[in-house]
Coordinates of C-alpha atoms in Angstrom, one line a residue:
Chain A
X27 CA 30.4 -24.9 -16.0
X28 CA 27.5 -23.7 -14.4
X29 CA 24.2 -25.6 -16.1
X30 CA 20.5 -24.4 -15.7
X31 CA 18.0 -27.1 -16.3
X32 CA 14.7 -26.1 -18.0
X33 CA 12.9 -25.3 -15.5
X34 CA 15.4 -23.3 -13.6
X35 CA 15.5 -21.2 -16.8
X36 CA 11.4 -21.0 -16.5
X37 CA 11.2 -20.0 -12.7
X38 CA 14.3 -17.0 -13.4
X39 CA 12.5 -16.1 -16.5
X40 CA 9.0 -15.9 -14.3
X41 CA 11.2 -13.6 -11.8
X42 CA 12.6 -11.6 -14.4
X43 CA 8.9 -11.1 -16.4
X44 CA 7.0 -10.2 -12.8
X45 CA 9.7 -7.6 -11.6
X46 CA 9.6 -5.9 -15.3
X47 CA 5.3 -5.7 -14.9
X48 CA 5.9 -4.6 -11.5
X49 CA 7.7 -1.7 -12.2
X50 CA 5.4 -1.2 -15.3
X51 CA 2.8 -0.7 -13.0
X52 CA 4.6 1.3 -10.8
X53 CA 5.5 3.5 -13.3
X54 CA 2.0 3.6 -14.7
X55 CA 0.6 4.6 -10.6
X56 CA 2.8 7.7 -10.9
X57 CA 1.8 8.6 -14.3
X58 CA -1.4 10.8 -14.6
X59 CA -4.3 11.3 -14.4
X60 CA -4.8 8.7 -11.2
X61 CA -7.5 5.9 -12.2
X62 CA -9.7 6.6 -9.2
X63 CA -12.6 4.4 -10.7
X64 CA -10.5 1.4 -11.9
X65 CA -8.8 1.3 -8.3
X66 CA -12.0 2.0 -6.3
X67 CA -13.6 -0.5 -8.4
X68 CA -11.2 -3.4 -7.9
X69 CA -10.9 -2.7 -4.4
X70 CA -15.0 -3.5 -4.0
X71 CA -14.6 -6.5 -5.9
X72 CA -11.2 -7.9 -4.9
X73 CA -11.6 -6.4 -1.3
X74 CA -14.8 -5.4 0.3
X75 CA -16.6 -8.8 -1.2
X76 CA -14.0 -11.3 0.3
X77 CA -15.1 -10.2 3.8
X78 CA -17.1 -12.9 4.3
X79 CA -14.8 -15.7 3.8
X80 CA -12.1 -14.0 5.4
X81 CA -14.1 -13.9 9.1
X82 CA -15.6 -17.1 8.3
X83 CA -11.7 -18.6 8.1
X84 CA -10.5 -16.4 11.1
X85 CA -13.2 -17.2 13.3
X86 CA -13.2 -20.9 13.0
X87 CA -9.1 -20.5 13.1
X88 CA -9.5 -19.0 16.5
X89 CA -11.8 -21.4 17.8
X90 CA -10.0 -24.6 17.2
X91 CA -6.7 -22.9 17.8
X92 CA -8.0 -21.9 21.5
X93 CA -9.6 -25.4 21.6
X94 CA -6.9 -27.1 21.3
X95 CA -4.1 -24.9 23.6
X96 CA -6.9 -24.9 26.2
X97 CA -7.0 -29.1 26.5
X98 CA -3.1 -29.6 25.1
X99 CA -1.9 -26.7 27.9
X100 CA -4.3 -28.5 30.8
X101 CA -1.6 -31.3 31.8
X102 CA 0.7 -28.2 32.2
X103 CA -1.8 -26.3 34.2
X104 CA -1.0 -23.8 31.7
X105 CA -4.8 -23.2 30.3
X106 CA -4.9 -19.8 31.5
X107 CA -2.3 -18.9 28.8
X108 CA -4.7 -19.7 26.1
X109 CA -5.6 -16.2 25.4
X110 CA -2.2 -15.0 25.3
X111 CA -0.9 -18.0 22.5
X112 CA -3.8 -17.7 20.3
X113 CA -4.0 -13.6 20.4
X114 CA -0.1 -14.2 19.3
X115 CA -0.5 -16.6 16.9
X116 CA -3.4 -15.1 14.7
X117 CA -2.0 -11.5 14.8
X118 CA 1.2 -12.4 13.9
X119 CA 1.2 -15.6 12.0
X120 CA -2.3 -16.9 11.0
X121 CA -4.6 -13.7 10.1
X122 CA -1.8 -12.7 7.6
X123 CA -1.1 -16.0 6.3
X124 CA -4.9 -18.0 6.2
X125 CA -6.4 -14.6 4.5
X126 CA -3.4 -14.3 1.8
X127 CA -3.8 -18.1 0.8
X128 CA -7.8 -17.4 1.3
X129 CA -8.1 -14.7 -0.4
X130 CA -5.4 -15.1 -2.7
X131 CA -7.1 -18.5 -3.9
X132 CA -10.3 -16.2 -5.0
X133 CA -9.0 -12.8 -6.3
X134 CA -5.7 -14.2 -7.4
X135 CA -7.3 -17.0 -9.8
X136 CA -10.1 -14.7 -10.5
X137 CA -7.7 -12.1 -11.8
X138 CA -6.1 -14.8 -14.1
X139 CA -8.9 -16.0 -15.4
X140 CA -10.5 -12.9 -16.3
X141 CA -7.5 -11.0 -18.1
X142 CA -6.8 -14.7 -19.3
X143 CA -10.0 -14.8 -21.1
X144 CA -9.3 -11.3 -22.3
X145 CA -5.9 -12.0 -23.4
X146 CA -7.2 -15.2 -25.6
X147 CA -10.2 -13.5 -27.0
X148 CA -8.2 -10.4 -28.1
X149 CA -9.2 -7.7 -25.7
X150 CA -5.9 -7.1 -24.5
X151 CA -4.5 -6.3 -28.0
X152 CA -8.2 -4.3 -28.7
X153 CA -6.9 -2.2 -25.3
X154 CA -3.4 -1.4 -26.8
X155 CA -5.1 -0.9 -30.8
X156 CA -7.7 1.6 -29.2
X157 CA -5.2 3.8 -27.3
X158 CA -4.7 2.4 -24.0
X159 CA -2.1 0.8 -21.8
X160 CA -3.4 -2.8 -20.7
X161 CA -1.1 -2.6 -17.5
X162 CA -2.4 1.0 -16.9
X163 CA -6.3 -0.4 -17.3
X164 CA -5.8 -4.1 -15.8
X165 CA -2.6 -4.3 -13.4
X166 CA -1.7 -1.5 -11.7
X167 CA -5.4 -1.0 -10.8
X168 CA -5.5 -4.7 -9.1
X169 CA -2.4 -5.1 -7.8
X170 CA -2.8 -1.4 -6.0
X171 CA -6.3 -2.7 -4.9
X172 CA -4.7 -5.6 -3.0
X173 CA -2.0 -4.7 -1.8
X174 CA -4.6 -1.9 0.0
X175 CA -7.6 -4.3 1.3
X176 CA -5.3 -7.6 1.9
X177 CA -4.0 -5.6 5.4
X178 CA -7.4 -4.0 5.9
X179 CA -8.8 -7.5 5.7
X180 CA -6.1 -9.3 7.9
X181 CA -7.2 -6.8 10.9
X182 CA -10.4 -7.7 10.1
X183 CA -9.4 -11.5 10.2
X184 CA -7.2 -10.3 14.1
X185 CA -10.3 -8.9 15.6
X186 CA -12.6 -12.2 14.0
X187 CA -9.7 -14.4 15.2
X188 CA -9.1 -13.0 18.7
X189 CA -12.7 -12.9 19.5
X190 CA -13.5 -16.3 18.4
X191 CA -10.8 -17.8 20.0
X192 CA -11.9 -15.9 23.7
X193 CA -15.3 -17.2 23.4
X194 CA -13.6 -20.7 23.2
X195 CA -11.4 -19.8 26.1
X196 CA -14.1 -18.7 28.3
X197 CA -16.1 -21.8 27.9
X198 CA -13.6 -24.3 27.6
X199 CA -11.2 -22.9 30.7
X200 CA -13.7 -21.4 32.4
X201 CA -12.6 -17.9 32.3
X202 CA -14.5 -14.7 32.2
X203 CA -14.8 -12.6 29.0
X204 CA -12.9 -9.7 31.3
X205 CA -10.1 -12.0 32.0
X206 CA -9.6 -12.5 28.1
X207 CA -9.6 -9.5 27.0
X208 CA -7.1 -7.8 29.6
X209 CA -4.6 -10.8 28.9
X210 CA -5.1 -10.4 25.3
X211 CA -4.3 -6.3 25.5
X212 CA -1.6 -7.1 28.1
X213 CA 0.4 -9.6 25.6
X214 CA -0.4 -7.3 22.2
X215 CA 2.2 -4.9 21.3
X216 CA 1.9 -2.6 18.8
X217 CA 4.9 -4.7 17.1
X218 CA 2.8 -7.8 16.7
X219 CA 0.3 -5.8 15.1
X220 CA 3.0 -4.4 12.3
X221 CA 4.6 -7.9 12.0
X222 CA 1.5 -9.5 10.6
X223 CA 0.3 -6.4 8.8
X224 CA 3.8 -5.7 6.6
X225 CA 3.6 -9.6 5.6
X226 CA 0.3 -8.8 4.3
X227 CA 1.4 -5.7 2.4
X228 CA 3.4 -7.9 0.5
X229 CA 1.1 -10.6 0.9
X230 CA -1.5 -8.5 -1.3
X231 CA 1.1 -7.4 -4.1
X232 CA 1.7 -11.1 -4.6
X233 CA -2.0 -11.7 -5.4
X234 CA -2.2 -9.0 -7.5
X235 CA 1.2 -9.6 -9.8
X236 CA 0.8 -13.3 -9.7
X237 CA -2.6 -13.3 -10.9
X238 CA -2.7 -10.4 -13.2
X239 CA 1.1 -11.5 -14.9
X240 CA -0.5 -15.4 -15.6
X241 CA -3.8 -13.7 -16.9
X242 CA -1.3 -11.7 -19.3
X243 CA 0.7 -15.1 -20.8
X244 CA -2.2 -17.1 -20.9
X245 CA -2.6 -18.7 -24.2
X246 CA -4.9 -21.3 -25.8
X247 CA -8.5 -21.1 -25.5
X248 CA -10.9 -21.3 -22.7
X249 CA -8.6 -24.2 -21.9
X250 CA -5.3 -22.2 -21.7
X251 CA -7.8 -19.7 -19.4
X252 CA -8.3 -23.2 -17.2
X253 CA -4.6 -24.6 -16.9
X254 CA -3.4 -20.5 -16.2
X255 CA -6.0 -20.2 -13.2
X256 CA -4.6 -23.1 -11.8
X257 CA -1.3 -22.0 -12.1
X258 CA -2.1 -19.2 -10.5
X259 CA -3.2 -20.6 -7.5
X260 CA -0.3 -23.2 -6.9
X261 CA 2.1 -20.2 -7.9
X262 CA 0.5 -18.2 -4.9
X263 CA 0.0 -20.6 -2.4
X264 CA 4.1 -21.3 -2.7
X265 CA 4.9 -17.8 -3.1
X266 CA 3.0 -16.8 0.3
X267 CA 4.6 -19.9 2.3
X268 CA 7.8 -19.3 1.3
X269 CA 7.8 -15.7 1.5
X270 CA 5.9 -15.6 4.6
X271 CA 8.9 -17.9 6.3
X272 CA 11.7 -15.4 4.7
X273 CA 9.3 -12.2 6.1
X274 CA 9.4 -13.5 9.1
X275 CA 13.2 -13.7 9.7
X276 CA 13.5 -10.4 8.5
X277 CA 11.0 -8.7 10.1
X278 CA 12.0 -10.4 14.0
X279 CA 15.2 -8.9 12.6
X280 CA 13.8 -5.4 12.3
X281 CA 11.1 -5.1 15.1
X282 CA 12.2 -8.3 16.8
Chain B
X23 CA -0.3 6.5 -59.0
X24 CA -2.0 7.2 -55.5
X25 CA 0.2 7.8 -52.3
X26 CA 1.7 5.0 -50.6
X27 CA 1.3 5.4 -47.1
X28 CA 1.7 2.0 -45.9
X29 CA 5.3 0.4 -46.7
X30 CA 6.6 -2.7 -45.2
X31 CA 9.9 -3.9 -46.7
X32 CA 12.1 -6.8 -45.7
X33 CA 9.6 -8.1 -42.5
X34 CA 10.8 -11.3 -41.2
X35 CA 9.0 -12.6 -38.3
X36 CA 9.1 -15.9 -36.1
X37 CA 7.5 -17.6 -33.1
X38 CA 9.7 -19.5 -31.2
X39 CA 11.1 -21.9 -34.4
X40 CA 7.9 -21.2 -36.5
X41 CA 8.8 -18.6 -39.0
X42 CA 6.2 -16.7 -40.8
X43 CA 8.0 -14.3 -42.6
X44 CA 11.3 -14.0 -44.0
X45 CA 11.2 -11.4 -46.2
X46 CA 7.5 -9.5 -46.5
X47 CA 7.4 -6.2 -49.1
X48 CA 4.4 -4.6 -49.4
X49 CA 2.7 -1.3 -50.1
X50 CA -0.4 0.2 -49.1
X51 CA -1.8 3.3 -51.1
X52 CA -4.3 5.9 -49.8
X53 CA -7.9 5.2 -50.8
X54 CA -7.4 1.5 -51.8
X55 CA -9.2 -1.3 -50.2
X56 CA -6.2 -3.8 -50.5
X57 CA -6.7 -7.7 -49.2
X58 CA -4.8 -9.9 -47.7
X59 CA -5.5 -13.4 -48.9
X60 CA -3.4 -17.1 -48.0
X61 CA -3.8 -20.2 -46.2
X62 CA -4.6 -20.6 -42.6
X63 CA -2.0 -20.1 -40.1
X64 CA 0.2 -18.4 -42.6
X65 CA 0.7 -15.3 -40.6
X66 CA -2.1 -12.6 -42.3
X67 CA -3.3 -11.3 -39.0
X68 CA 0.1 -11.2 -38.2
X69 CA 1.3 -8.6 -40.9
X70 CA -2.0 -6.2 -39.2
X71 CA -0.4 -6.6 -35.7
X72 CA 2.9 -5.8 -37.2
X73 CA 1.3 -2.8 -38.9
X74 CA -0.5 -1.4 -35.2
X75 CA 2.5 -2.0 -33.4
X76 CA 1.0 -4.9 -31.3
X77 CA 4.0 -6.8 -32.9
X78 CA 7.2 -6.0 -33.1
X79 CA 9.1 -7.6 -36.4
X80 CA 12.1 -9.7 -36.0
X81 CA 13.8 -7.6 -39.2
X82 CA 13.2 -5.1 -41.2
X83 CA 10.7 -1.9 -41.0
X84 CA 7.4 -0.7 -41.2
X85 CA 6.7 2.9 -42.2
X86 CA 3.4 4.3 -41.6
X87 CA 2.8 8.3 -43.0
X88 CA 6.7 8.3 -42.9
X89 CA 7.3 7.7 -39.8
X90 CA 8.8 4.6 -39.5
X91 CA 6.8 3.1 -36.7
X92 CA 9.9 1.2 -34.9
X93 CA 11.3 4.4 -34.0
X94 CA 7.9 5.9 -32.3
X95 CA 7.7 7.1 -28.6
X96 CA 4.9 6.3 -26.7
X97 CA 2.9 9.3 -27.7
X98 CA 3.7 8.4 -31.1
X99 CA 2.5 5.5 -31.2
X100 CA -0.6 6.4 -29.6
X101 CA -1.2 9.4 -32.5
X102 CA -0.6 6.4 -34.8
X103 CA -3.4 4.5 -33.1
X104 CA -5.3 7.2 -33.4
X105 CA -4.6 6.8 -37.4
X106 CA -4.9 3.4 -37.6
X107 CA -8.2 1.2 -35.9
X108 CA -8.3 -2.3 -36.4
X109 CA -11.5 -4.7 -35.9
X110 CA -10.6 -7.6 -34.7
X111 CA -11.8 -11.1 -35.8
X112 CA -14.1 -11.7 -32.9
X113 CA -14.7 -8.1 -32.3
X114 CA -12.3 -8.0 -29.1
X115 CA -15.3 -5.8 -27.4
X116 CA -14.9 -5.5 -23.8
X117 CA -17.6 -7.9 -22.1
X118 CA -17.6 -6.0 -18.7
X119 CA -18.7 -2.5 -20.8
X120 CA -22.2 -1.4 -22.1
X121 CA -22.0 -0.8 -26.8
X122 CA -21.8 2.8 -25.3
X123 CA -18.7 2.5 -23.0
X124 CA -17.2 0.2 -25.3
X125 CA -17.2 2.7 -28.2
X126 CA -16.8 5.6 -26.0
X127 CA -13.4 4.0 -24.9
X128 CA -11.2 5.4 -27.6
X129 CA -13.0 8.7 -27.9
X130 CA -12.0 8.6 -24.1
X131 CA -8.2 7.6 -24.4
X132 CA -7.6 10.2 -27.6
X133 CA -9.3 12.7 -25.7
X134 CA -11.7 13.0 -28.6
X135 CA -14.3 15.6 -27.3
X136 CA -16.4 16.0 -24.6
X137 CA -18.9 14.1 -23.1
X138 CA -21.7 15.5 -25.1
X139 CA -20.1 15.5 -28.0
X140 CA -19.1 11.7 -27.4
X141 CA -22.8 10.7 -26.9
X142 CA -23.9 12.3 -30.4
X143 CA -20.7 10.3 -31.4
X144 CA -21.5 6.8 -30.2
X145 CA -25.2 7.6 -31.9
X146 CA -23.8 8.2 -35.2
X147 CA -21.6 5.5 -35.0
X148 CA -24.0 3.5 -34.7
X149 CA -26.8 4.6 -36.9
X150 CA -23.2 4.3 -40.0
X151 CA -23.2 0.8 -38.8
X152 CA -27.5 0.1 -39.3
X153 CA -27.4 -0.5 -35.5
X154 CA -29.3 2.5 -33.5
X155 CA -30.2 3.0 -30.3
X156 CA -28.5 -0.1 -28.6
X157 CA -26.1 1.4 -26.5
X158 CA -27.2 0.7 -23.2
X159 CA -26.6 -3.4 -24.3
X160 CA -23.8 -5.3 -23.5
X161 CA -22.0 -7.4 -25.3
X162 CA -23.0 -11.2 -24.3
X163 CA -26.8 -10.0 -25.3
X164 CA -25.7 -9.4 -29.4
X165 CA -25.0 -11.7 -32.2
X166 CA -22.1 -12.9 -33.7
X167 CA -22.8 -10.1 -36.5
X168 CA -24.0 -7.7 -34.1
X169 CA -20.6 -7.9 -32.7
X170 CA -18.7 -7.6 -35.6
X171 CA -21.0 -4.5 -36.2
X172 CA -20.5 -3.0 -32.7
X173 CA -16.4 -3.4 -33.5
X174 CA -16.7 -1.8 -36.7
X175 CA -18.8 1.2 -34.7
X176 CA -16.0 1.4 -32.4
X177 CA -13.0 1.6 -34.7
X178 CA -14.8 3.8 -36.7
X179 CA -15.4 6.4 -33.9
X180 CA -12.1 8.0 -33.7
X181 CA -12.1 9.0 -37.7
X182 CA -9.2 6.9 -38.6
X183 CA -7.7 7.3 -41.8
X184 CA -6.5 3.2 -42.3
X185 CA -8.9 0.9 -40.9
X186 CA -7.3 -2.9 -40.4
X187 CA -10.3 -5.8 -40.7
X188 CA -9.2 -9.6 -39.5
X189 CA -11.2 -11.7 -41.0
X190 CA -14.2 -9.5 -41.0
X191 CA -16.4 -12.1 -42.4
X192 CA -15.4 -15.6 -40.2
X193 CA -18.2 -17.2 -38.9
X194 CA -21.2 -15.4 -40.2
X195 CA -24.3 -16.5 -42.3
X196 CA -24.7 -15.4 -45.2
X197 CA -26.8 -12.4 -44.9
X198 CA -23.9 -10.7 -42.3
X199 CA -21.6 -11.5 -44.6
X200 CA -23.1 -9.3 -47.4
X201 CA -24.2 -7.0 -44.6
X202 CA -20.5 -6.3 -43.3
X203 CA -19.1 -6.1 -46.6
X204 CA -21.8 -3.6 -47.3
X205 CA -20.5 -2.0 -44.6
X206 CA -16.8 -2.0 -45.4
X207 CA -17.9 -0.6 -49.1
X208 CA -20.0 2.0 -47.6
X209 CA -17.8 3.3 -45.6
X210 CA -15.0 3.4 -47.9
X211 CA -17.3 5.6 -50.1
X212 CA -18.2 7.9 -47.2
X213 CA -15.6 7.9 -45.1
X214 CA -13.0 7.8 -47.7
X215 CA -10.6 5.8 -45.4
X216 CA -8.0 2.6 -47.0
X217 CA -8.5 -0.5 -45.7
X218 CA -6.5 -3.6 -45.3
X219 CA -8.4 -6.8 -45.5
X220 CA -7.3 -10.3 -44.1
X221 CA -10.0 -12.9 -45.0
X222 CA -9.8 -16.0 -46.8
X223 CA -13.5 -15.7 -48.0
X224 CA -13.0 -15.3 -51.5
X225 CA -16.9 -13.8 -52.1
X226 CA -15.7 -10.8 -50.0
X227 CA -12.9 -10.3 -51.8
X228 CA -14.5 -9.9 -55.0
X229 CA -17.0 -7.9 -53.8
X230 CA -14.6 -5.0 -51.9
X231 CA -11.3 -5.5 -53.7
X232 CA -8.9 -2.7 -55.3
X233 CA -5.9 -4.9 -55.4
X234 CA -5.5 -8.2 -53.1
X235 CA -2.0 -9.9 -51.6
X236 CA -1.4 -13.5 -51.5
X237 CA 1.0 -14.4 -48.8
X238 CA 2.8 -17.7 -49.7
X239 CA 5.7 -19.0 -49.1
X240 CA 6.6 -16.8 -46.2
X241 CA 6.6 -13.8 -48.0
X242 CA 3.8 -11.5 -50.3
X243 CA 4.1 -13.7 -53.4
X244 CA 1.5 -11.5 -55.4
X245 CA 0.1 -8.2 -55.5
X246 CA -2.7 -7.1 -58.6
X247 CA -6.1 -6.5 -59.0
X248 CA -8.4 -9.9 -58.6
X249 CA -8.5 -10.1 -62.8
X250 CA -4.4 -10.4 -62.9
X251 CA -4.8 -12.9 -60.0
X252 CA -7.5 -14.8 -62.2
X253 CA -4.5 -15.0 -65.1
X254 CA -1.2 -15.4 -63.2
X255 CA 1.4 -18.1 -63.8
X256 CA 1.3 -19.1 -59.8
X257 CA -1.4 -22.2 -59.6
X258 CA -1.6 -22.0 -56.0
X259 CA -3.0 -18.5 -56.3
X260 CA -5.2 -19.1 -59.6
X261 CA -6.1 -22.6 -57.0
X262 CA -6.6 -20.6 -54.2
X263 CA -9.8 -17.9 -55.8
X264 CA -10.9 -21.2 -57.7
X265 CA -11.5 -22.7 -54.3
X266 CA -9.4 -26.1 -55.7
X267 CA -7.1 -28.0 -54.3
X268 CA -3.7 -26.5 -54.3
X269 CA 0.0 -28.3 -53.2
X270 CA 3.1 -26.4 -52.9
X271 CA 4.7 -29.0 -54.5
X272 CA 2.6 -28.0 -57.4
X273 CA 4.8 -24.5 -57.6
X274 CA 8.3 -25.5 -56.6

């Protein structure tokens, strides 16, 4: 007969508990009146303030990405294709991927550790006791917020990616700025563009769920609070690598 | 006899293989400040979650104004909530929220009034509770009592009839302790509400006491007034307001 081990029980029992707070929260989006504030507000913190690490981590991606195609493509005198690979590789691949794990590893555990501390000082059951609906006040509000900046940041992270990596090009290959830029519109569709923008959709909902459904089971003290973060960021970083890989067969399927 | 409005009969309730109640029957009448004594870890906070809906029981049911509160819809339970405030035993006030925001909260989700109205609210609030004109603080600059205080402000804002304290007393001096039993007295007097107790502290049980409940054994294995606990046969519970040494063993 068929036998699940522990942990197998665990990980379907994790699926199971993250699809019933997602549609909790759905639910709760559709549900009047809409919590401008509580969005807005989480979108600042969870959004607008990871700008700086995103286009620190996209610029330096570019640059050692163009750094490296420049001398590896050399023996091929294929240099002049830098542009082209590194434009194709951030917007499609990297910029999604580096700002999810990035800034999945900031908002996500963040997220935990703050409804964690809630959850194990009593503030979550003070929410429900005083009238309100914890997934209402806590996780619709951040998993919305995400799933709305994490694609506003990865274009960000493109444009910080693309430009670093021409400035590479140009002094490495020896190629002017114009050069760069009209091999880097010529090889962009629009496709690339919504290729690395739906991962991070999906990208951002997995921050959001992830870090708000650990914050909700943790248990234990500030010490629970401290093994949950952690959790939270391992449980990420897989769930964005291994998505990202099943995303990307699907979507080459769809806009090819 | 006053009105019971409180009834819980045959609760039995378990965590994973730890089970705290098998069979819990108790009453709770209108008025009455009714306390909730027993060891720790024997599942007292447990029968105020139970009560608030924050827990659901295992068996058995829990009628609140006669509704039975298994059976309530969202907006009942809410209208329940709105019955029923509970001050939790570290206050449970939001640390991201001003005193003001943190009472106003309630008043917000029950759509209690408006805004004006709130503000003269959260002032009286917190004039009942001897704590004026704080409400611009937040919560990591008060005490431990202040706290406790603030919590008691904001369960109290609403006007709830039933007002659930867990372990009101924990971890304060002396001088809050009086202060907050003070408190739970005065308020009984002006507010009129009932209020259910958990505590082990047996001063503040003599002091705001109608009738107390030992829970023991997994179930409520007394309820009186604290002069038929002083005299009943059980030794654990004659132990237990003594403040001696008690065994189950003792009992059996």
């Amino acid at each position: 007969m068929f036998n699940l081990s522990a942990h197998h029980k665990e990980f379907f029992a994790a699926i199971g508990e993250i699809t019933y707070l997602t549609r909790a929260a759905i639910r709760e989006l559709f549900k009047g009146p809409f919590e401008w504030k509580l969005i807005n507000h989480q979108i600042v913190l969870g959004g607008i303030d990871s700008w700086s690490i995103t286009i620190l981590a996209a610029g330096f991606t570019g640059m050692v990405l163009s750094l490296q195609f420049a001398i590896g493509l050399e023996p091929f005198g294929a240099s002049m294709y830098t542009p082209k690979v590194v434009c194709l590789g951030i917007v499609r691949e990297l910029g999604p991927v580096l700002t999810a794990l990035l800034v999945g590893g900031r908002v996500g555990s963040g997220y935990t550790a703050e409804i964690g501390s809630m959850n194990v000082t009593e503030q979550v059951d003070a929410i429900k006791a005083l009238g309100a609906d914890p997934v209402r006040k806590l996780v619709m509000p951040r998993v919305l917020a995400m799933t709305i900046a994490l694609p506003l940041l990865t274009i960000v992270a493109d444009i910080v990616g693309c430009f670093g990596g021409g400035i590479i090009t140009m002094v490495e290959v020896g190629v002017t700025g114009r050069f760069v830029w009209e091999q880097t519109i010529e090889t962009l569709e629009i496709v690339d563009l919504l290729h690395g923008l739906s991962k991070s959709v999906f990208f951002g909902y997995l921050i959001g769920i992830i870090g708000c459904w650990n914050g909700l089971k943790t248990y234990g003290g500030t010490e629970g609070v401290g093994i949950a973060t952690t959790r939270t960021v391992v449980y990420l970083s897989i769930a964005i690598l291994v998505s990202d890989f099943a995303l990307t067969r699907i979507f080459l399927a769809i806009y090819g | 006899m006053a009105e019971t409005i409180i009834s819980f009969r045959g609760i039995a309730k378990a965590f994973g293989n730890n089970q705290v109640y098998e069979s819990l029957n108790l009453d709770v009448h209108r008025g009455e400040t009714l306390t909730i004594i027993g060891g720790s870890g024997v599942g007292k906070s447990v029968c105020l979650k139970l009560l608030i809906g924050l827990l659901q029981p295992d068996a058995g049911s829990i009628t609140a104004f006669g509704d039975d509160i298994s059976t309530l819809n969202e907006k009942g339970l809410l209208h329940l909530r709105s019955r029923i405030a509970m001050l939790f035993q570290g206050a449970a006030l939001f640390d991201s929220m001003t005193v003001e925001e943190n009472i106003k909260y309630p008043l917000i989700e029950h759509a209690w009034g408006t805004p004006a109205q709130m503000d003269k609210r959260v002032a009286e609030v917190l004039e009942m509770v001897d704590m004026p004109g704080i409400q611009k603080l937040k919560p990591a600059e008060l005490s431990g009592g202040m706290k406790k205080r603030v919590g008691l402000a904001r369960s109290i804002a609403i006007e709830p009839e039933v007002i659930l304290y867990d372990e009101p007393t924990t971890g304060l001096d002396p001088v809050n302790v009086r202060r907050i039993n003070g408190l739970i007295l005065s308020l009984q007097e002006r507010l009129g509400v009932t209020s259910i107790v958990v505590t082990h502290d047996m001063d503040t049980v003599f002091t705001i006491t109608d009738r107390l409940a030992m829970v023991y054994m997994k179930r409520i294995a007394f309820v009186g007034t604290p002069d038929e606990a002083r005299k009943h046969e059980l030794r654990y519970l004659r132990e237990f307001i003594k403040g001696g040494k008690g065994t189950l063993s003792e009992d059996l």
